[in-house]
PDB file of C-alpha atoms in Angstrom:
ATOM      1  CA  UNK A   1       6.073 -49.131 -16.343  1.00  0.00           C
ATOM      2  CA  UNK A   2       3.595 -46.361 -17.555  1.00  0.00           C
ATOM      3  CA  UNK A   3       1.709 -46.662 -20.911  1.00  0.00           C
ATOM      4  CA  UNK A   4       3.421 -44.636 -24.146  1.00  0.00           C
ATOM      5  CA  UNK A   5      -0.033 -42.466 -24.173  1.00  0.00           C
ATOM      6  CA  UNK A   6      -0.520 -42.188 -20.481  1.00  0.00           C
ATOM      7  CA  UNK A   7       3.485 -40.681 -20.762  1.00  0.00           C
ATOM      8  CA  UNK A   8       2.132 -38.763 -23.585  1.00  0.00           C
ATOM      9  CA  UNK A   9      -0.562 -37.187 -21.529  1.00  0.00           C
ATOM     10  CA  UNK A  10       0.607 -37.109 -17.584  1.00  0.00           C
ATOM     11  CA  UNK A  11       4.448 -37.463 -18.478  1.00  0.00           C
ATOM     12  CA  UNK A  12       7.239 -34.678 -19.191  1.00  0.00           C
ATOM     13  CA  UNK A  13       5.773 -30.878 -17.138  1.00  0.00           C
ATOM     14  CA  UNK A  14       8.005 -28.876 -16.211  1.00  0.00           C
ATOM     15  CA  UNK A  15       7.351 -26.786 -13.447  1.00  0.00           C
ATOM     16  CA  UNK A  16       8.861 -23.522 -13.074  1.00  0.00           C
ATOM     17  CA  UNK A  17       8.713 -20.379 -10.291  1.00  0.00           C
ATOM     18  CA  UNK A  18      10.383 -16.978  -9.083  1.00  0.00           C
ATOM     19  CA  UNK A  19       9.603 -16.194  -5.439  1.00  0.00           C
ATOM     20  CA  UNK A  20      10.638 -12.673  -4.976  1.00  0.00           C
ATOM     21  CA  UNK A  21      10.564 -10.655  -1.398  1.00  0.00           C
ATOM     22  CA  UNK A  22      11.695  -7.232  -0.067  1.00  0.00           C
ATOM     23  CA  UNK A  23      11.632  -5.606   2.918  1.00  0.00           C
ATOM     24  CA  UNK A  24       9.130  -2.356   2.432  1.00  0.00           C
ATOM     25  CA  UNK A  25      11.314   1.021   1.353  1.00  0.00           C
ATOM     26  CA  UNK A  26      10.863   4.230   3.371  1.00  0.00           C
ATOM     27  CA  UNK A  27       8.049   6.692   2.655  1.00  0.00           C
ATOM     28  CA  UNK A  28       9.694   9.901   1.146  1.00  0.00           C
ATOM     29  CA  UNK A  29       8.533  13.299   2.714  1.00  0.00           C
ATOM     30  CA  UNK A  30       9.539  15.913  -0.291  1.00  0.00           C
ATOM     31  CA  UNK A  31       8.146  18.647   1.475  1.00  0.00           C
ATOM     32  CA  UNK A  32       9.844  20.196   4.563  1.00  0.00           C
ATOM     33  CA  UNK A  33       7.965  19.560   7.269  1.00  0.00           C
ATOM     34  CA  UNK A  34       7.437  20.362  10.789  1.00  0.00           C
ATOM     35  CA  UNK A  35       5.949  17.902  13.315  1.00  0.00           C
ATOM     36  CA  UNK A  36       4.819  18.467  17.468  1.00  0.00           C
ATOM     37  CA  UNK A  37       5.382  15.238  18.644  1.00  0.00           C
ATOM     38  CA  UNK A  38       8.213  12.882  18.376  1.00  0.00           C
ATOM     39  CA  UNK A  39       8.379  11.233  14.847  1.00  0.00           C
ATOM     40  CA  UNK A  40       9.686   8.204  15.928  1.00  0.00           C
ATOM     41  CA  UNK A  41       6.588   7.125  17.298  1.00  0.00           C
ATOM     42  CA  UNK A  42       4.913   7.459  14.073  1.00  0.00           C
ATOM     43  CA  UNK A  43       3.246   4.196  12.564  1.00  0.00           C
ATOM     44  CA  UNK A  44       2.503   2.669   9.131  1.00  0.00           C
ATOM     45  CA  UNK A  45      -0.785   0.865   8.805  1.00  0.00           C
ATOM     46  CA  UNK A  46      -0.258   0.356   4.737  1.00  0.00           C
ATOM     47  CA  UNK A  47      -2.874  -2.360   3.552  1.00  0.00           C
ATOM     48  CA  UNK A  48      -4.794  -1.643   6.671  1.00  0.00           C
ATOM     49  CA  UNK A  49      -8.883  -0.073   6.109  1.00  0.00           C
ATOM     50  CA  UNK A  50     -10.514   3.170   7.621  1.00  0.00           C
ATOM     51  CA  UNK A  51     -14.127   2.935   8.957  1.00  0.00           C
ATOM     52  CA  UNK A  52     -14.835   3.876   5.124  1.00  0.00           C
ATOM     53  CA  UNK A  53     -13.329   1.471   3.834  1.00  0.00           C
ATOM     54  CA  UNK A  54     -10.508   2.999   2.198  1.00  0.00           C
ATOM     55  CA  UNK A  55      -6.693   1.790   2.188  1.00  0.00           C
ATOM     56  CA  UNK A  56      -4.150   3.255   4.637  1.00  0.00           C
ATOM     57  CA  UNK A  57      -0.941   4.144   3.846  1.00  0.00           C
ATOM     58  CA  UNK A  58       0.001   5.416   6.796  1.00  0.00           C
ATOM     59  CA  UNK A  59      -1.551   6.099  10.116  1.00  0.00           C
ATOM     60  CA  UNK A  60      -2.857   9.600  10.157  1.00  0.00           C
ATOM     61  CA  UNK A  61      -4.283   9.600  13.494  1.00  0.00           C
ATOM     62  CA  UNK A  62      -0.827   9.711  14.780  1.00  0.00           C
ATOM     63  CA  UNK A  63       0.214  13.502  12.441  1.00  0.00           C
ATOM     64  CA  UNK A  64      -3.192  15.043  14.458  1.00  0.00           C
ATOM     65  CA  UNK A  65      -2.297  17.187  15.232  1.00  0.00           C
ATOM     66  CA  UNK A  66       0.918  18.990  14.747  1.00  0.00           C
ATOM     67  CA  UNK A  67       2.092  17.908  11.047  1.00  0.00           C
ATOM     68  CA  UNK A  68       3.042  21.211   9.107  1.00  0.00           C
ATOM     69  CA  UNK A  69       4.226  22.045   5.421  1.00  0.00           C
ATOM     70  CA  UNK A  70       6.505  24.562   6.081  1.00  0.00           C
ATOM     71  CA  UNK A  71       7.141  27.454   4.171  1.00  0.00           C
ATOM     72  CA  UNK A  72      11.195  28.348   2.496  1.00  0.00           C
ATOM     73  CA  UNK A  73      12.036  29.659   5.640  1.00  0.00           C
ATOM     74  CA  UNK A  74      11.329  27.595   7.988  1.00  0.00           C
ATOM     75  CA  UNK A  75      13.044  24.589  10.103  1.00  0.00           C
ATOM     76  CA  UNK A  76      11.972  21.151   9.204  1.00  0.00           C
ATOM     77  CA  UNK A  77      12.441  18.960  11.585  1.00  0.00           C
ATOM     78  CA  UNK A  78      10.634  15.241  10.124  1.00  0.00           C
ATOM     79  CA  UNK A  79      13.171  13.818   7.847  1.00  0.00           C
ATOM     80  CA  UNK A  80      12.791  13.420   4.013  1.00  0.00           C
ATOM     81  CA  UNK A  81      12.784   9.542   5.344  1.00  0.00           C
ATOM     82  CA  UNK A  82      11.752   7.610   8.278  1.00  0.00           C
ATOM     83  CA  UNK A  83      12.765   4.174   9.890  1.00  0.00           C
ATOM     84  CA  UNK A  84       9.621   3.851  11.504  1.00  0.00           C
ATOM     85  CA  UNK A  85       7.391   4.966   8.312  1.00  0.00           C
ATOM     86  CA  UNK A  86       7.978   1.776   5.497  1.00  0.00           C
ATOM     87  CA  UNK A  87       5.739   0.394   2.612  1.00  0.00           C
ATOM     88  CA  UNK A  88       4.191  -3.311   3.338  1.00  0.00           C
ATOM     89  CA  UNK A  89       7.116  -5.784   2.414  1.00  0.00           C
ATOM     90  CA  UNK A  90       6.897  -6.409  -1.737  1.00  0.00           C
ATOM     91  CA  UNK A  91       6.003  -9.738  -2.431  1.00  0.00           C
ATOM     92  CA  UNK A  92       6.190 -11.319  -6.218  1.00  0.00           C
ATOM     93  CA  UNK A  93       5.247 -15.040  -7.174  1.00  0.00           C
ATOM     94  CA  UNK A  94       5.687 -15.661 -11.048  1.00  0.00           C
ATOM     95  CA  UNK A  95       4.711 -18.787 -12.220  1.00  0.00           C
ATOM     96  CA  UNK A  96       4.804 -21.485 -15.190  1.00  0.00           C
ATOM     97  CA  UNK A  97       4.158 -25.073 -16.628  1.00  0.00           C
ATOM     98  CA  UNK A  98       5.451 -26.406 -19.762  1.00  0.00           C
ATOM     99  CA  UNK A  99       5.249 -29.416 -21.717  1.00  0.00           C
ATOM    100  CA  UNK A 100       6.688 -31.172 -24.741  1.00  0.00           C
ATOM    101  CA  UNK A 101       4.818 -32.927 -26.918  1.00  0.00           C
ATOM    102  CA  UNK A 102       7.081 -34.758 -29.924  1.00  0.00           C
ATOM    103  CA  UNK A 103       5.110 -35.039 -33.025  1.00  0.00           C
ATOM    104  CA  UNK A 104       7.704 -37.225 -35.394  1.00  0.00           C
ATOM    105  CA  UNK A 105      10.827 -37.065 -36.407  1.00  0.00           C
ATOM    106  CA  UNK A 106      11.964 -33.216 -35.806  1.00  0.00           C
ATOM    107  CA  UNK A 107       8.679 -31.919 -35.188  1.00  0.00           C
ATOM    108  CA  UNK A 108       7.669 -30.739 -32.064  1.00  0.00           C
ATOM    109  CA  UNK A 109       4.857 -29.047 -29.999  1.00  0.00           C
ATOM    110  CA  UNK A 110       5.086 -27.065 -26.693  1.00  0.00           C
ATOM    111  CA  UNK A 111       2.729 -25.706 -24.739  1.00  0.00           C
ATOM    112  CA  UNK A 112       3.250 -22.937 -22.256  1.00  0.00           C
ATOM    113  CA  UNK A 113       1.000 -21.740 -19.120  1.00  0.00           C
ATOM    114  CA  UNK A 114       2.378 -18.626 -16.927  1.00  0.00           C
ATOM    115  CA  UNK A 115       1.218 -16.539 -14.119  1.00  0.00           C
ATOM    116  CA  UNK A 116       2.462 -13.100 -13.657  1.00  0.00           C
ATOM    117  CA  UNK A 117       1.775 -12.056  -9.645  1.00  0.00           C
ATOM    118  CA  UNK A 118       0.348 -15.227  -9.142  1.00  0.00           C
ATOM    119  CA  UNK A 119      -1.517 -14.938  -6.237  1.00  0.00           C
ATOM    120  CA  UNK A 120      -2.296 -11.390  -6.911  1.00  0.00           C
ATOM    121  CA  UNK A 121      -0.944 -10.065  -4.417  1.00  0.00           C
ATOM    122  CA  UNK A 122      -0.611  -6.193  -4.288  1.00  0.00           C
ATOM    123  CA  UNK A 123       1.299  -3.102  -3.082  1.00  0.00           C
ATOM    124  CA  UNK A 124       0.594  -0.179  -2.552  1.00  0.00           C
ATOM    125  CA  UNK A 125       2.953   2.450  -2.224  1.00  0.00           C
ATOM    126  CA  UNK A 126       3.467   4.749  -4.791  1.00  0.00           C
ATOM    127  CA  UNK A 127       0.033   6.378  -4.950  1.00  0.00           C
ATOM    128  CA  UNK A 128      -0.185   7.314  -0.741  1.00  0.00           C
ATOM    129  CA  UNK A 129      -0.597  10.909  -0.473  1.00  0.00           C
ATOM    130  CA  UNK A 130       2.221  12.874   1.628  1.00  0.00           C
ATOM    131  CA  UNK A 131       0.886  15.569   1.402  1.00  0.00           C
ATOM    132  CA  UNK A 132      -1.080  16.715   4.862  1.00  0.00           C
ATOM    133  CA  UNK A 133      -2.293  19.805   3.299  1.00  0.00           C
ATOM    134  CA  UNK A 134      -4.654  17.003   1.017  1.00  0.00           C
ATOM    135  CA  UNK A 135      -7.724  16.197   1.475  1.00  0.00           C
ATOM    136  CA  UNK A 136      -6.209  11.753   0.472  1.00  0.00           C
ATOM    137  CA  UNK A 137      -3.535  12.311   2.614  1.00  0.00           C
ATOM    138  CA  UNK A 138      -2.009   9.197   4.103  1.00  0.00           C
ATOM    139  CA  UNK A 139      -4.570   7.496   2.406  1.00  0.00           C
ATOM    140  CA  UNK A 140      -3.583   4.703  -0.721  1.00  0.00           C
ATOM    141  CA  UNK A 141      -4.933   5.707  -4.349  1.00  0.00           C
ATOM    142  CA  UNK A 142      -2.982   3.498  -6.824  1.00  0.00           C
ATOM    143  CA  UNK A 143      -2.091  -0.232  -6.522  1.00  0.00           C
ATOM    144  CA  UNK A 144       2.124   0.010  -7.756  1.00  0.00           C
ATOM    145  CA  UNK A 145       2.445  -3.301  -9.125  1.00  0.00           C
ATOM    146  CA  UNK A 146      -0.014  -5.058 -11.839  1.00  0.00           C
ATOM    147  CA  UNK A 147      -2.408  -7.799 -11.177  1.00  0.00           C
ATOM    148  CA  UNK A 148      -2.087 -11.109 -11.627  1.00  0.00           C
ATOM    149  CA  UNK A 149      -1.608 -11.679 -15.688  1.00  0.00           C
ATOM    150  CA  UNK A 150      -2.372 -15.039 -17.558  1.00  0.00           C
ATOM    151  CA  UNK A 151      -0.945 -16.613 -20.416  1.00  0.00           C
ATOM    152  CA  UNK A 152      -1.141 -18.862 -22.654  1.00  0.00           C
ATOM    153  CA  UNK A 153       1.296 -20.328 -25.436  1.00  0.00           C
ATOM    154  CA  UNK A 154       2.087 -22.955 -28.290  1.00  0.00           C
ATOM    155  CA  UNK A 155       5.067 -23.508 -29.831  1.00  0.00           C
ATOM    156  CA  UNK A 156       5.709 -25.141 -32.647  1.00  0.00           C
ATOM    157  CA  UNK A 157       9.175 -26.058 -33.772  1.00  0.00           C
ATOM    158  CA  UNK A 158      10.331 -28.503 -37.109  1.00  0.00           C
TER     159      UNK A 158
END
């Protein structure tokens, strides 16, 4: 049987969490594009690095040569989305731990610690440049989710 003092310190903690996983959404090509090769053979390389340390969004070498941005009168053969060109899967874990301390009759103190994006998992996507005429084509320029955020709180009820 645990002593009252020991129970006040280590007993009664609550752990909560949420886990979210989603398959990656397809990249969206807004411009009218023509590709001389087989678009089903193009690969996604999201999160991988090139030899200069930049982070890929898509496999640039697979597009070279042959990806052309068309004028308004060109015949598009690249659909706006392709099943084989998808963003990375989205993974997010949020955790919290809390404990209630009974101070006296009708008075209670609650301690809470929360970790949003607890494992600091980056999710790239909104910053992938899909304009082949741009130097940043195919590279990730932003992170879509927020980095880890830690919050601590105390609540006194009476």
